[in-house]
Amino acid sequence: MKIRMNDEVRKALEEKRPVVALESTIISHGMPYPKNVETALNVERIIRENGCVPATVGIIDGVGVVGMTEDEIEEFGKRKGIEKVSRRDLPVIAAKKLWGATTVATTMILANMAGVEVFVTGGIGGVHRNAQETFDISADLQELAHTNVTVICAGAKAILDLKLTLEYLETFGVPVLGYKTKELPAFYTRKSGLNVDYQIDSPKEAAEIIKAKRDMKLDGGILITNPIPEEYAMNEDEMNKAIDEALKEADMLGIKGKETTPFLLAKIKDITNGVSLESNIKLVYNNALVGSMIAKELSKME
């Protein structure tokens, strides 16, 4: 796939200044308009305010774009029929010259092609509940196993089987780090009852681990999990009840595959009267802050 970068991103990479990649599925499939565009632009602003260059990633007319313009982000927020694109979809979207929103997996691919190491998102995909029967496992996990990009997130999405997701990541050698926590955050909540592999306590420590992995030529990503700030975290019992209700409805309606996550997130938003959406936004902002600090530390080591 051809890729293009805007001048700001290209110049920053040439000068070895810190760049932070961002996905576009959260814009086209994760939130309603205009909240999606407002959130995307606020995330870019946070990254700039913290000394980095944002690079929102998407696919326009079959070309991978690393660093969308404000007008392009606006179009992604409003345009109907944008495909949600994972690894398997890339050749089709490229050949047909379509517009595509990048998932965690495809954002990693395009960021890696452009030479961007740090990528901030809300939460990764993972092993879905009842995957023992359905084999529904996000392609994000295989991308983390093979693609050299560090992902900062608030854990895997809470709708997933978090224990199996951790087991899968362990099998494929992906380090799961907790930023100032020993416990895996569960997206909307700070606790999951599951431990990460290692706790890290500073952006510098994270950057040193990233550099060590690259120096050792160990392919694959690093997952840095960053808990939602306490004041925006949701009640664990209420959240689990909402997730169970949403899962039952998805099963009843026969919703499967890549439509599952957008449906569940939208349904949970309705059940929680919009509180889950606000929590989602706040955790992304927090990840942008931490990701920027890590990217800055890493750029000092190059």
Short mmCIF file of C-alpha atoms in Angstrom, two decimals, residues 79-83 99:
data_model
loop_
_atom_site.label_atom_id
_atom_site.label_comp_id
_atom_site.label_asym_id
_atom_site.label_seq_id
_atom_site.Cartn_x
_atom_site.Cartn_y
_atom_site.Cartn_z
CA ARG A 79 -18.67 10.53 5.91
CA LYS A 80 -20.93 7.48 5.72
CA GLY A 81 -19.76 4.06 4.56
CA ILE A 82 -16.10 4.26 5.59
CA GLU A 83 -14.83 0.69 5.93
CA TRP A 99 -11.71 5.11 2.25
#
